[in-house]
DNA sequence: GTGGTCTAGACCACG
DNA sequence: GTGGTCTAGACCACC
């Protein structure tokens, strides 16, 4: 599991973890059935609190991306997230793009950026 | 000012407001020099507390997008946000794109979505 | 009157004005008896509200630095301010020096800075 | 934490607190990694509202001097403030020195004062 | 009139 | 238990 977190970031640690794992699943790096590290293991690896990992796993479970079997660890179940709020995702996309524009990036560069990221992801 | 907020959202209200205003500036709807509604006015319009708006304005001021003058209201100053962490923005973009993929959207549709949003924004 | 103000500054305009005039008096540029511009005149020159200038003059009058004669303008009365809170001044000095240190300026450079400013001022 | 505030002062309480903490950091009394009191703790100690402390901490965080981690308290991160406006600092210094001169302090005494304060600060 | 600060108290999010 | 956000309401500072 190649996960990097930044404890200093304003983004909650548990969310950094869900973001990373979600991306790994979307990229196909983590396939259906792949077992995830145990909560204890990952907590030790990342040097964070057990509850933090537990929260992250619970979120991913809620999205239907992983299944947690009591006493038997967690594993990737599917690449289909539950109907994440499309509207929320669009808002998030819109806000990020606006910030990139305000940061001075020309439109062409933003499109390249999006294309590059999409190349890493395995579309259905 | 056409701002819509969702009090039920998990995103803080003040942040929803900064997101909306940032987008309006990036779109050119709010131009340099355009005065913003007074804190009290916007608070009344949106049905939220005055301090919530004040917080939102202070954030935007910190980003250099608006200027607040005591006793004289606030106005848009620039279309350039401060050096927002490009790395953070990229992470945000990556995460959103991954979620769109996992939501089942085909790559072409995502690209259309991005293009549509970019069309609304006035690149520098 | 060579006064420059910055309407964008976080420091209140009236205080920028008192700071400037106080410095001009301490430097001897404005001597005892020198008439100050009328409130109207200075307000027009600086492009600010009449009340702002009036407030600034009132503060300086409170410190005993200028005298305001109704209908006859204001003039410098003395170079001795009333017992400004020495403790407050020391706190202000301490805070500013701390910020200069945190800004990375070496001690020697700060001393040069202080010496340079003092050279401009006419000690009693 | 030896912080003294004056509720009667015209300087906002949260700013008195940032000034004090900034000075403690510049003096080396608070070193990198040193944990700050919790928001609640300091609020109780100083007899002010919790939000007032939170505001002060947020300002210091914005300057890069401390790091706040949700659910895990705050700690000193660095002795370098962000590029504080050198020009603003110089103006502040100039104004304070002018007031000291007008208060009647001879130049030599002011220099001693500055030297004394600098001696307390640990230059980089 | 404007924004700035502060309080008291509540509830939520995070680790 | 930590910090984050929000409210309602007050008072002050500024223009």
Short mmCIF file of C-alpha atoms (C1' of nucleotides) in Angstrom, two decimals:
data_model
loop_
_atom_site.label_atom_id
_atom_site.label_comp_id
_atom_site.label_asym_id
_atom_site.label_seq_id
_atom_site.Cartn_x
_atom_site.Cartn_y
_atom_site.Cartn_z
CA UNK A 1 0.00 0.00 0.00
CA UNK A 2 1.65 3.16 -1.18
CA UNK A 3 -0.15 5.80 0.78
CA UNK A 4 1.36 9.13 1.71
CA UNK A 5 -0.34 11.40 4.18
CA UNK A 6 0.49 14.86 5.42
CA UNK A 7 -0.43 15.37 9.08
CA UNK A 8 0.03 19.12 8.61
CA UNK A 9 -2.54 19.38 5.85
CA UNK A 10 -5.82 21.11 6.47
CA UNK A 11 -7.51 18.06 4.98
CA UNK A 12 -8.48 15.52 7.68
CA UNK A 13 -6.16 12.54 7.79
CA UNK A 14 -8.97 10.04 7.41
CA UNK A 15 -10.06 11.84 4.26
CA UNK A 16 -6.56 11.85 2.83
CA UNK A 17 -6.62 8.09 3.29
CA UNK A 18 -10.02 7.58 1.65
CA UNK A 19 -8.92 9.81 -1.22
CA UNK A 20 -5.77 7.79 -1.77
CA UNK A 21 -7.46 4.40 -1.57
CA UNK A 22 -10.29 5.53 -3.81
CA UNK A 23 -7.76 6.67 -6.37
CA UNK A 24 -5.86 3.37 -6.16
CA UNK A 25 -9.11 1.51 -6.80
CA UNK A 26 -10.06 3.79 -9.68
CA UNK A 27 -6.62 3.25 -11.19
CA UNK A 28 -6.99 -0.49 -10.94
CA UNK A 29 -3.98 -0.79 -8.67
CA UNK A 30 -6.29 -2.28 -6.10
CA UNK A 31 -8.53 -4.84 -7.77
CA UNK A 32 -11.68 -6.56 -6.59
CA UNK A 33 -10.85 -9.02 -3.88
CA UNK A 34 -7.54 -7.43 -2.99
CA UNK A 35 -7.23 -7.48 0.80
CA UNK A 36 -6.48 -4.21 2.52
CA UNK A 37 -4.00 -3.96 5.39
CA UNK A 38 -5.55 -4.42 8.80
CA UNK A 39 -6.51 -1.30 10.70
CA UNK A 40 -3.69 -1.91 13.15
CA UNK A 41 -1.17 -2.47 10.40
CA UNK A 42 -2.02 0.63 8.43
CA UNK A 43 -2.21 2.74 11.58
CA UNK A 44 1.28 1.62 12.50
CA UNK A 45 2.59 2.19 8.97
CA UNK A 46 1.23 5.71 8.78
CA UNK A 47 1.85 6.54 12.40
CA UNK A 48 -1.69 7.62 13.05
CA UNK A 49 -4.45 6.72 15.47
CA UNK A 50 -6.37 3.48 15.09
CA UNK A 51 -9.66 5.36 15.03
CA UNK A 52 -8.48 7.39 12.09
CA UNK A 53 -8.00 4.30 9.93
CA UNK A 54 -11.23 2.78 11.20
CA UNK A 55 -13.10 5.92 10.16
CA UNK A 56 -11.52 5.86 6.72
CA UNK A 57 -12.46 2.21 6.18
CA UNK A 58 -16.00 2.88 7.39
CA UNK A 59 -16.39 5.67 4.84
CA UNK A 60 -15.17 3.45 2.01
CA UNK A 61 -17.47 0.69 3.18
CA UNK A 62 -20.35 3.15 3.14
CA UNK A 63 -19.53 3.88 -0.48
CA UNK A 64 -19.58 0.19 -1.29
CA UNK A 65 -15.94 0.15 -2.33
CA UNK A 66 -14.68 -2.21 0.33
CA UNK A 67 -16.19 -4.79 2.61
CA UNK A 68 -15.17 -5.18 6.20
CA UNK A 69 -15.52 -8.61 7.66
CA UNK A 70 -15.34 -8.66 11.39
CA UNK A 71 -12.20 -10.46 12.44
CA UNK A 72 -11.16 -11.09 8.87
CA UNK A 73 -9.90 -7.79 7.60
CA UNK A 74 -11.14 -5.67 4.74
CA UNK A 75 -11.05 -6.19 1.01
CA UNK A 76 -11.93 -4.32 -2.16
CA UNK A 77 -15.38 -5.32 -3.35
CA UNK A 78 -16.13 -3.27 -6.37
CA UNK A 79 -15.07 -0.41 -8.50
CA UNK A 80 -18.53 1.12 -8.45
CA UNK A 81 -19.09 3.65 -5.75
CA UNK A 82 -22.63 4.14 -4.65
CA UNK A 83 -24.32 7.03 -6.33
CA UNK A 84 -22.01 9.61 -4.91
CA UNK A 85 -23.82 12.92 -5.12
CA UNK A 86 -23.18 13.87 -8.70
CA UNK A 87 -24.14 17.40 -7.82
CA UNK A 88 -21.54 17.53 -5.04
CA UNK A 89 -18.89 16.15 -7.35
CA UNK A 90 -19.72 18.74 -9.96
CA UNK A 91 -19.50 21.50 -7.39
CA UNK A 92 -16.16 20.19 -6.24
CA UNK A 93 -14.92 20.05 -9.83
CA UNK A 94 -16.19 23.54 -10.52
CA UNK A 95 -14.53 24.99 -7.45
CA UNK A 96 -11.21 23.32 -8.15
CA UNK A 97 -11.20 24.49 -11.75
CA UNK A 98 -12.04 28.04 -10.67
CA UNK A 99 -9.12 28.00 -8.27
CA UNK A 100 -6.78 26.74 -10.96
CA UNK A 101 -7.91 29.58 -13.23
CA UNK A 102 -7.41 32.12 -10.44
CA UNK A 103 -4.01 30.61 -9.77
CA UNK A 104 -3.14 31.80 -13.26
CA UNK A 105 -3.03 28.50 -15.12
CA UNK A 106 -4.01 28.89 -18.77
CA UNK A 107 -6.94 26.84 -19.94
CA UNK A 108 -4.76 24.60 -22.10
CA UNK A 109 -2.58 23.69 -19.18
CA UNK A 110 -5.59 22.76 -17.09
CA UNK A 111 -6.89 20.53 -19.84
CA UNK A 112 -3.51 18.81 -20.03
CA UNK A 113 -3.61 18.32 -16.30
CA UNK A 114 -7.04 16.72 -16.44
CA UNK A 115 -6.02 14.53 -19.35
CA UNK A 116 -2.91 13.39 -17.50
CA UNK A 117 -4.89 12.46 -14.44
CA UNK A 118 -7.51 10.67 -16.47
CA UNK A 119 -4.83 8.65 -18.23
CA UNK A 120 -3.87 7.22 -14.85
CA UNK A 121 -7.43 6.17 -14.20
CA UNK A 122 -9.03 3.11 -15.76
CA UNK A 123 -12.41 4.13 -17.04
CA UNK A 124 -15.08 1.47 -17.02
CA UNK B 1 -25.47 38.13 -6.01
CA UNK B 2 -26.79 34.74 -6.92
CA UNK B 3 -25.43 32.54 -4.21
CA UNK B 4 -27.06 29.34 -3.11
CA UNK B 5 -26.04 27.54 0.03
CA UNK B 6 -27.10 24.26 1.52
CA UNK B 7 -27.25 24.35 5.31
CA UNK B 8 -27.49 20.57 5.34
CA UNK B 9 -24.22 20.07 3.53
CA UNK B 10 -21.22 18.76 5.42
CA UNK B 11 -19.21 21.58 3.86
CA UNK B 12 -19.11 24.58 6.22
CA UNK B 13 -21.39 27.38 5.13
CA UNK B 14 -18.62 29.96 5.10
CA UNK B 15 -16.68 27.72 2.75
CA UNK B 16 -19.64 27.22 0.44
CA UNK B 17 -19.77 30.99 0.23
CA UNK B 18 -16.09 31.41 -0.52
CA UNK B 19 -16.36 28.71 -3.17
CA UNK B 20 -19.29 30.44 -4.84
CA UNK B 21 -17.73 33.89 -4.79
CA UNK B 22 -14.40 32.56 -6.00
CA UNK B 23 -16.20 30.95 -8.92
CA UNK B 24 -18.11 34.14 -9.72
CA UNK B 25 -14.83 36.03 -9.80
CA UNK B 26 -13.16 33.40 -11.97
CA UNK B 27 -16.12 33.58 -14.33
CA UNK B 28 -15.84 37.32 -14.61
CA UNK B 29 -19.35 37.80 -13.25
CA UNK B 30 -17.76 39.76 -10.45
CA UNK B 31 -15.18 42.11 -11.89
CA UNK B 32 -12.41 44.10 -10.26
CA UNK B 33 -13.92 46.93 -8.33
CA UNK B 34 -17.34 45.38 -8.05
CA UNK B 35 -18.62 45.98 -4.54
CA UNK B 36 -19.80 42.95 -2.62
CA UNK B 37 -23.01 43.03 -0.61
CA UNK B 38 -22.53 44.21 2.94
CA UNK B 39 -21.99 41.57 5.56
CA UNK B 40 -25.40 42.27 7.06
CA UNK B 41 -27.14 42.25 3.70
CA UNK B 42 -25.73 38.93 2.56
CA UNK B 43 -26.33 37.41 5.98
CA UNK B 44 -29.98 38.43 5.76
CA UNK B 45 -30.28 37.18 2.17
CA UNK B 46 -28.86 33.77 2.96
CA UNK B 47 -30.48 33.50 6.36
CA UNK B 48 -27.24 32.92 8.18
CA UNK B 49 -25.39 34.68 10.92
CA UNK B 50 -23.46 37.84 10.26
CA UNK B 51 -20.25 36.29 11.59
CA UNK B 52 -20.45 33.49 9.07
CA UNK B 53 -20.32 35.99 6.22
CA UNK B 54 -17.57 37.95 7.94
CA UNK B 55 -15.51 34.78 8.14
CA UNK B 56 -16.04 34.04 4.45
CA UNK B 57 -15.05 37.57 3.47
CA UNK B 58 -11.95 37.40 5.66
CA UNK B 59 -10.85 34.22 3.91
CA UNK B 60 -11.27 35.80 0.50
CA UNK B 61 -9.40 38.86 1.70
CA UNK B 62 -6.57 36.61 2.85
CA UNK B 63 -6.42 35.16 -0.66
CA UNK B 64 -6.14 38.65 -2.08
CA UNK B 65 -9.36 38.35 -4.05
CA UNK B 66 -11.31 41.05 -2.25
CA UNK B 67 -10.44 44.06 -0.17
CA UNK B 68 -12.36 44.93 2.95
CA UNK B 69 -12.30 48.46 4.24
CA UNK B 70 -13.57 49.14 7.71
CA UNK B 71 -16.69 51.20 7.50
CA UNK B 72 -16.69 51.16 3.73
CA UNK B 73 -17.65 47.68 2.62
CA UNK B 74 -15.85 45.11 0.52
CA UNK B 75 -15.00 44.97 -3.16
CA UNK B 76 -13.33 42.63 -5.63
CA UNK B 77 -9.69 43.57 -6.04
CA UNK B 78 -8.18 41.02 -8.31
CA UNK B 79 -8.70 37.82 -10.18
CA UNK B 80 -5.50 36.32 -8.88
CA UNK B 81 -5.65 34.16 -5.82
CA UNK B 82 -2.50 33.92 -3.79
CA UNK B 83 -0.19 31.11 -4.69
CA UNK B 84 -2.70 28.49 -3.76
CA UNK B 85 -0.88 25.23 -3.23
CA UNK B 86 -0.80 23.84 -6.75
CA UNK B 87 -0.09 20.45 -5.24
CA UNK B 88 -3.22 20.62 -3.10
CA UNK B 89 -5.28 21.68 -6.08
CA UNK B 90 -3.92 18.79 -8.10
CA UNK B 91 -4.76 16.36 -5.33
CA UNK B 92 -8.24 17.77 -5.17
CA UNK B 93 -8.62 17.42 -8.93
CA UNK B 94 -7.30 13.86 -8.86
CA UNK B 95 -9.67 12.85 -6.09
CA UNK B 96 -12.69 14.35 -7.80
CA UNK B 97 -11.85 12.70 -11.11
CA UNK B 98 -11.36 9.35 -9.40
CA UNK B 99 -14.78 9.65 -7.80
CA UNK B 100 -16.37 10.50 -11.12
CA UNK B 101 -14.79 7.42 -12.67
CA UNK B 102 -15.98 5.26 -9.77
CA UNK B 103 -19.42 6.77 -10.15
CA UNK B 104 -19.42 5.10 -13.54
CA UNK B 105 -19.03 8.11 -15.80
CA UNK B 106 -17.20 7.25 -19.01
CA UNK B 107 -14.05 9.18 -19.71
CA UNK B 108 -15.60 11.08 -22.60
CA UNK B 109 -18.41 12.32 -20.43
CA UNK B 110 -15.98 13.55 -17.79
CA UNK B 111 -14.03 15.43 -20.41
CA UNK B 112 -17.24 17.07 -21.62
CA UNK B 113 -18.04 18.02 -18.06
CA UNK B 114 -14.65 19.64 -17.56
CA UNK B 115 -14.89 21.42 -20.88
CA UNK B 116 -18.33 22.72 -20.01
CA UNK B 117 -17.14 24.08 -16.69
CA UNK B 118 -14.06 25.65 -18.24
CA UNK B 119 -16.21 27.33 -20.85
CA UNK B 120 -17.93 29.22 -18.04
CA UNK B 121 -14.63 30.43 -16.68
CA UNK B 122 -12.70 33.29 -18.17
CA UNK B 123 -9.12 32.18 -18.45
CA UNK B 124 -6.56 34.88 -18.12
CA UNK C 1 2.21 68.39 3.84
CA UNK C 2 3.77 65.29 2.44
CA UNK C 3 1.50 62.59 3.69
CA UNK C 4 0.99 59.27 1.98
CA UNK C 5 -1.77 56.95 3.00
CA UNK C 6 -2.75 53.50 1.85
CA UNK C 7 -6.51 52.93 1.87
CA UNK C 8 -5.90 49.19 1.50
CA UNK C 9 -3.83 48.93 4.64
CA UNK C 10 -5.18 47.15 7.68
CA UNK C 11 -4.18 50.20 9.71
CA UNK C 12 -7.06 52.68 10.03
CA UNK C 13 -6.64 55.69 7.79
CA UNK C 14 -6.98 58.17 10.64
CA UNK C 15 -4.15 56.40 12.42
CA UNK C 16 -1.94 56.44 9.36
CA UNK C 17 -2.45 60.18 9.36
CA UNK C 18 -1.66 60.66 13.04
CA UNK C 19 1.41 58.48 12.64
CA UNK C 20 2.67 60.57 9.74
CA UNK C 21 2.03 63.92 11.38
CA UNK C 22 3.55 62.76 14.64
CA UNK C 23 6.66 61.68 12.78
CA UNK C 24 6.85 65.00 10.92
CA UNK C 25 6.67 66.82 14.25
CA UNK C 26 9.28 64.57 15.84
CA UNK C 27 11.55 65.17 12.87
CA UNK C 28 11.18 68.90 13.21
CA UNK C 29 9.68 69.23 9.75
CA UNK C 30 6.61 70.65 11.41
CA UNK C 31 7.69 73.22 14.03
CA UNK C 32 5.77 74.86 16.81
CA UNK C 33 3.29 77.31 15.39
CA UNK C 34 3.23 75.76 11.95
CA UNK C 35 -0.37 75.78 10.75
CA UNK C 36 -1.83 72.50 9.56
CA UNK C 37 -4.02 72.27 6.48
CA UNK C 38 -7.71 72.66 7.18
CA UNK C 39 -9.74 69.52 7.62
CA UNK C 40 -11.45 70.16 4.30
CA UNK C 41 -8.19 70.77 2.51
CA UNK C 42 -6.44 67.66 3.76
CA UNK C 43 -9.52 65.53 3.17
CA UNK C 44 -9.60 66.71 -0.42
CA UNK C 45 -5.85 66.17 -0.86
CA UNK C 46 -5.94 62.64 0.44
CA UNK C 47 -9.31 61.77 -1.02
CA UNK C 48 -10.76 60.64 2.26
CA UNK C 49 -13.79 61.47 4.36
CA UNK C 50 -13.91 64.71 6.36
CA UNK C 51 -14.62 62.78 9.55
CA UNK C 52 -11.46 60.77 9.08
CA UNK C 53 -9.28 63.90 9.17
CA UNK C 54 -11.29 65.35 12.01
CA UNK C 55 -10.69 62.21 14.03
CA UNK C 56 -6.97 62.31 13.33
CA UNK C 57 -6.72 65.96 14.43
CA UNK C 58 -8.72 65.23 17.56
CA UNK C 59 -6.31 62.45 18.51
CA UNK C 60 -3.29 64.70 18.02
CA UNK C 61 -5.01 67.42 20.01
CA UNK C 62 -5.63 64.92 22.79
CA UNK C 63 -1.90 64.23 22.85
CA UNK C 64 -1.19 67.94 23.13
CA UNK C 65 0.69 68.03 19.85
CA UNK C 66 -1.63 70.39 18.01
CA UNK C 67 -4.22 72.91 18.98
CA UNK C 68 -7.47 73.28 17.15
CA UNK C 69 -9.02 76.71 17.18
CA UNK C 70 -12.62 76.73 16.13
CA UNK C 71 -12.89 78.54 12.85
CA UNK C 72 -9.19 79.24 12.70
CA UNK C 73 -7.63 75.96 11.72
CA UNK C 74 -5.11 73.87 13.58
CA UNK C 75 -1.46 74.42 14.39
CA UNK C 76 1.42 72.56 15.98
CA UNK C 77 1.72 73.54 19.63
CA UNK C 78 4.56 71.57 21.02
CA UNK C 79 6.92 68.73 20.47
CA UNK C 80 6.07 67.17 23.82
CA UNK C 81 3.35 64.58 23.68
CA UNK C 82 1.41 64.00 26.84
CA UNK C 83 2.66 61.09 28.84
CA UNK C 84 1.88 58.52 26.22
CA UNK C 85 1.72 55.17 27.98
CA UNK C 86 5.37 54.27 28.19
CA UNK C 87 4.34 50.71 28.87
CA UNK C 88 2.26 50.58 25.71
CA UNK C 89 5.10 52.04 23.70
CA UNK C 90 7.48 49.46 25.08
CA UNK C 91 5.08 46.67 24.22
CA UNK C 92 4.74 48.02 20.72
CA UNK C 93 8.51 48.23 20.37
CA UNK C 94 8.94 44.72 21.72
CA UNK C 95 6.36 43.26 19.38
CA UNK C 96 7.80 44.99 16.34
CA UNK C 97 11.33 43.87 17.16
CA UNK C 98 10.13 40.30 17.69
CA UNK C 99 8.48 40.33 14.28
CA UNK C 100 11.63 41.67 12.66
CA UNK C 101 13.62 38.84 14.24
CA UNK C 102 11.06 36.28 13.07
CA UNK C 103 11.21 37.83 9.62
CA UNK C 104 14.80 36.69 9.60
CA UNK C 105 16.59 40.01 9.98
CA UNK C 106 19.91 39.68 11.78
CA UNK C 107 20.32 41.70 14.94
CA UNK C 108 22.90 43.99 13.37
CA UNK C 109 20.56 44.90 10.57
CA UNK C 110 17.79 45.75 13.00
CA UNK C 111 20.13 47.99 14.94
CA UNK C 112 21.09 49.78 11.72
CA UNK C 113 17.43 50.21 10.95
CA UNK C 114 16.73 51.75 14.33
CA UNK C 115 19.77 54.02 14.06
CA UNK C 116 18.70 55.18 10.62
CA UNK C 117 15.22 56.03 11.83
CA UNK C 118 16.56 57.81 14.89
CA UNK C 119 18.89 59.89 12.73
CA UNK C 120 15.82 61.30 11.03
CA UNK C 121 14.31 62.29 14.33
CA UNK C 122 15.40 65.34 16.30
CA UNK C 123 15.87 64.28 19.89
CA UNK C 124 15.20 66.90 22.47
CA UNK D 1 2.59 29.95 29.50
CA UNK D 2 3.08 33.34 31.02
CA UNK D 3 0.73 35.52 29.08
CA UNK D 4 -0.76 38.68 30.44
CA UNK D 5 -3.59 40.46 28.72
CA UNK D 6 -5.33 43.71 29.43
CA UNK D 7 -9.06 43.55 28.68
CA UNK D 8 -9.19 47.34 28.95
CA UNK D 9 -6.67 47.92 26.20
CA UNK D 10 -7.81 49.24 22.88
CA UNK D 11 -5.79 46.48 21.25
CA UNK D 12 -8.00 43.46 20.54
CA UNK D 13 -7.45 40.63 23.00
CA UNK D 14 -6.72 38.08 20.30
CA UNK D 15 -4.01 40.38 18.99
CA UNK D 16 -2.47 40.86 22.41
CA UNK D 17 -2.25 37.09 22.56
CA UNK D 18 -0.64 36.73 19.15
CA UNK D 19 1.84 39.47 20.09
CA UNK D 20 2.79 37.72 23.30
CA UNK D 21 3.16 34.29 21.75
CA UNK D 22 5.11 35.68 18.81
CA UNK D 23 7.50 37.31 21.26
CA UNK D 24 7.87 34.09 23.26
CA UNK D 25 8.74 32.24 20.08
CA UNK D 26 11.22 34.91 19.00
CA UNK D 27 12.82 34.72 22.44
CA UNK D 28 13.20 30.99 22.18
CA UNK D 29 11.06 30.46 25.26
CA UNK D 30 8.74 28.48 23.04
CA UNK D 31 10.80 26.20 20.85
CA UNK D 32 9.90 24.23 17.75
CA UNK D 33 7.69 21.33 18.73
CA UNK D 34 6.60 22.85 22.01
CA UNK D 35 2.88 22.18 22.41
CA UNK D 36 0.69 25.17 23.13
CA UNK D 37 -2.04 25.03 25.77
CA UNK D 38 -5.36 23.82 24.45
CA UNK D 39 -7.81 26.44 23.33
CA UNK D 40 -10.07 25.67 26.29
CA UNK D 41 -7.21 25.71 28.75
CA UNK D 42 -5.82 29.06 27.70
CA UNK D 43 -9.30 30.53 27.50
CA UNK D 44 -9.94 29.47 31.09
CA UNK D 45 -6.54 30.76 32.24
CA UNK D 46 -7.02 34.17 30.69
CA UNK D 47 -10.70 34.38 31.47
CA UNK D 48 -11.73 34.99 27.90
CA UNK D 49 -13.93 33.21 25.44
CA UNK D 50 -12.79 30.09 23.68
CA UNK D 51 -13.33 31.67 20.28
CA UNK D 52 -10.97 34.48 21.10
CA UNK D 53 -8.13 32.03 21.62
CA UNK D 54 -9.13 30.09 18.53
CA UNK D 55 -8.87 33.29 16.51
CA UNK D 56 -5.42 34.05 17.91
CA UNK D 57 -4.18 30.55 17.12
CA UNK D 58 -5.59 30.75 13.61
CA UNK D 59 -3.66 33.97 13.00
CA UNK D 60 -0.42 32.41 14.19
CA UNK D 61 -1.10 29.37 12.06
CA UNK D 62 -1.58 31.66 9.07
CA UNK D 63 1.84 33.14 9.77
CA UNK D 64 3.33 29.67 9.79
CA UNK D 65 4.48 29.93 13.38
CA UNK D 66 2.30 27.20 14.82
CA UNK D 67 0.55 24.17 13.46
CA UNK D 68 -2.94 23.25 14.56
CA UNK D 69 -4.16 19.71 14.18
CA UNK D 70 -7.82 18.98 14.59
CA UNK D 71 -8.33 16.89 17.68
CA UNK D 72 -4.66 16.95 18.53
CA UNK D 73 -3.83 20.44 19.75
CA UNK D 74 -1.39 23.05 18.53
CA UNK D 75 2.39 23.24 18.57
CA UNK D 76 5.15 25.62 17.56
CA UNK D 77 6.42 24.74 14.11
CA UNK D 78 8.93 27.34 13.22
CA UNK D 79 10.60 30.55 14.19
CA UNK D 80 10.05 32.06 10.78
CA UNK D 81 7.02 34.19 10.22
CA UNK D 82 5.76 34.46 6.69
CA UNK D 83 7.11 37.33 4.69
CA UNK D 84 5.61 39.90 6.99
CA UNK D 85 5.49 43.18 5.13
CA UNK D 86 8.89 44.61 5.88
CA UNK D 87 7.55 47.99 4.89
CA UNK D 88 4.73 47.74 7.43
CA UNK D 89 7.17 46.70 10.12
CA UNK D 90 9.42 49.63 9.30
CA UNK D 91 6.48 52.02 9.50
CA UNK D 92 5.51 50.55 12.83
CA UNK D 93 9.07 50.95 14.08
CA UNK D 94 9.25 54.52 12.83
CA UNK D 95 6.00 55.47 14.49
CA UNK D 96 6.97 53.95 17.81
CA UNK D 97 10.36 55.65 17.80
CA UNK D 98 8.77 59.00 16.96
CA UNK D 99 6.41 58.61 19.89
CA UNK D 100 9.27 57.78 22.22
CA UNK D 101 11.10 60.92 21.09
CA UNK D 102 7.97 63.02 21.58
CA UNK D 103 7.56 61.46 25.00
CA UNK D 104 10.82 63.16 25.83
CA UNK D 105 13.15 60.19 25.94
CA UNK D 106 16.69 61.12 24.92
CA UNK D 107 18.15 59.26 22.00
CA UNK D 108 20.60 57.35 24.16
CA UNK D 109 17.86 56.03 26.36
CA UNK D 110 15.88 54.82 23.37
CA UNK D 111 18.93 52.99 22.07
CA UNK D 112 19.37 51.32 25.44
CA UNK D 113 15.73 50.30 25.37
CA UNK D 114 16.07 48.74 21.95
CA UNK D 115 19.29 46.99 22.93
CA UNK D 116 17.64 45.62 26.05
CA UNK D 117 14.72 44.23 24.10
CA UNK D 118 16.96 42.75 21.46
CA UNK D 119 19.04 41.05 24.13
CA UNK D 120 15.93 39.10 25.12
CA UNK D 121 15.40 37.93 21.58
CA UNK D 122 17.35 35.11 20.02
CA UNK D 123 18.45 36.28 16.62
CA UNK D 124 18.68 33.57 14.04
"C1'" DG E 1 -24.16 53.37 7.82
"C1'" DT E 2 -20.03 50.10 7.49
"C1'" DG E 3 -16.94 46.12 9.41
"C1'" DG E 4 -14.39 44.29 13.92
"C1'" DT E 5 -14.44 42.04 18.17
"C1'" DC E 6 -16.21 39.49 21.91
"C1'" DT E 7 -19.37 36.54 24.61
"C1'" DA E 8 -22.09 32.42 25.87
"C1'" DG E 9 -23.48 28.46 24.52
"C1'" DA E 10 -24.41 24.80 21.31
"C1'" DC E 11 -23.31 20.98 18.24
"C1'" DC E 12 -20.23 18.62 15.14
"C1'" DA E 13 -15.78 16.58 13.33
"C1'" DC E 14 -11.46 14.59 14.35
"C1'" DG E 15 -7.87 11.56 16.46
"C1'" DG F 1 -10.81 15.48 24.76
"C1'" DT F 2 -9.24 18.01 20.87
"C1'" DG F 3 -10.36 21.92 17.51
"C1'" DG F 4 -14.16 23.72 13.98
"C1'" DT F 5 -18.34 25.93 13.05
"C1'" DC F 6 -22.41 28.43 13.90
"C1'" DT F 7 -25.79 31.32 16.38
"C1'" DA F 8 -27.72 35.41 18.75
"C1'" DG F 9 -26.77 39.33 20.48
"C1'" DA F 10 -23.92 42.99 22.15
"C1'" DC F 11 -20.72 46.86 21.85
"C1'" DC F 12 -17.05 49.30 19.61
"C1'" DA F 13 -14.26 51.45 15.74
"C1'" DC F 14 -14.26 53.48 11.43
"C1'" DC F 15 -15.70 56.37 7.47
#
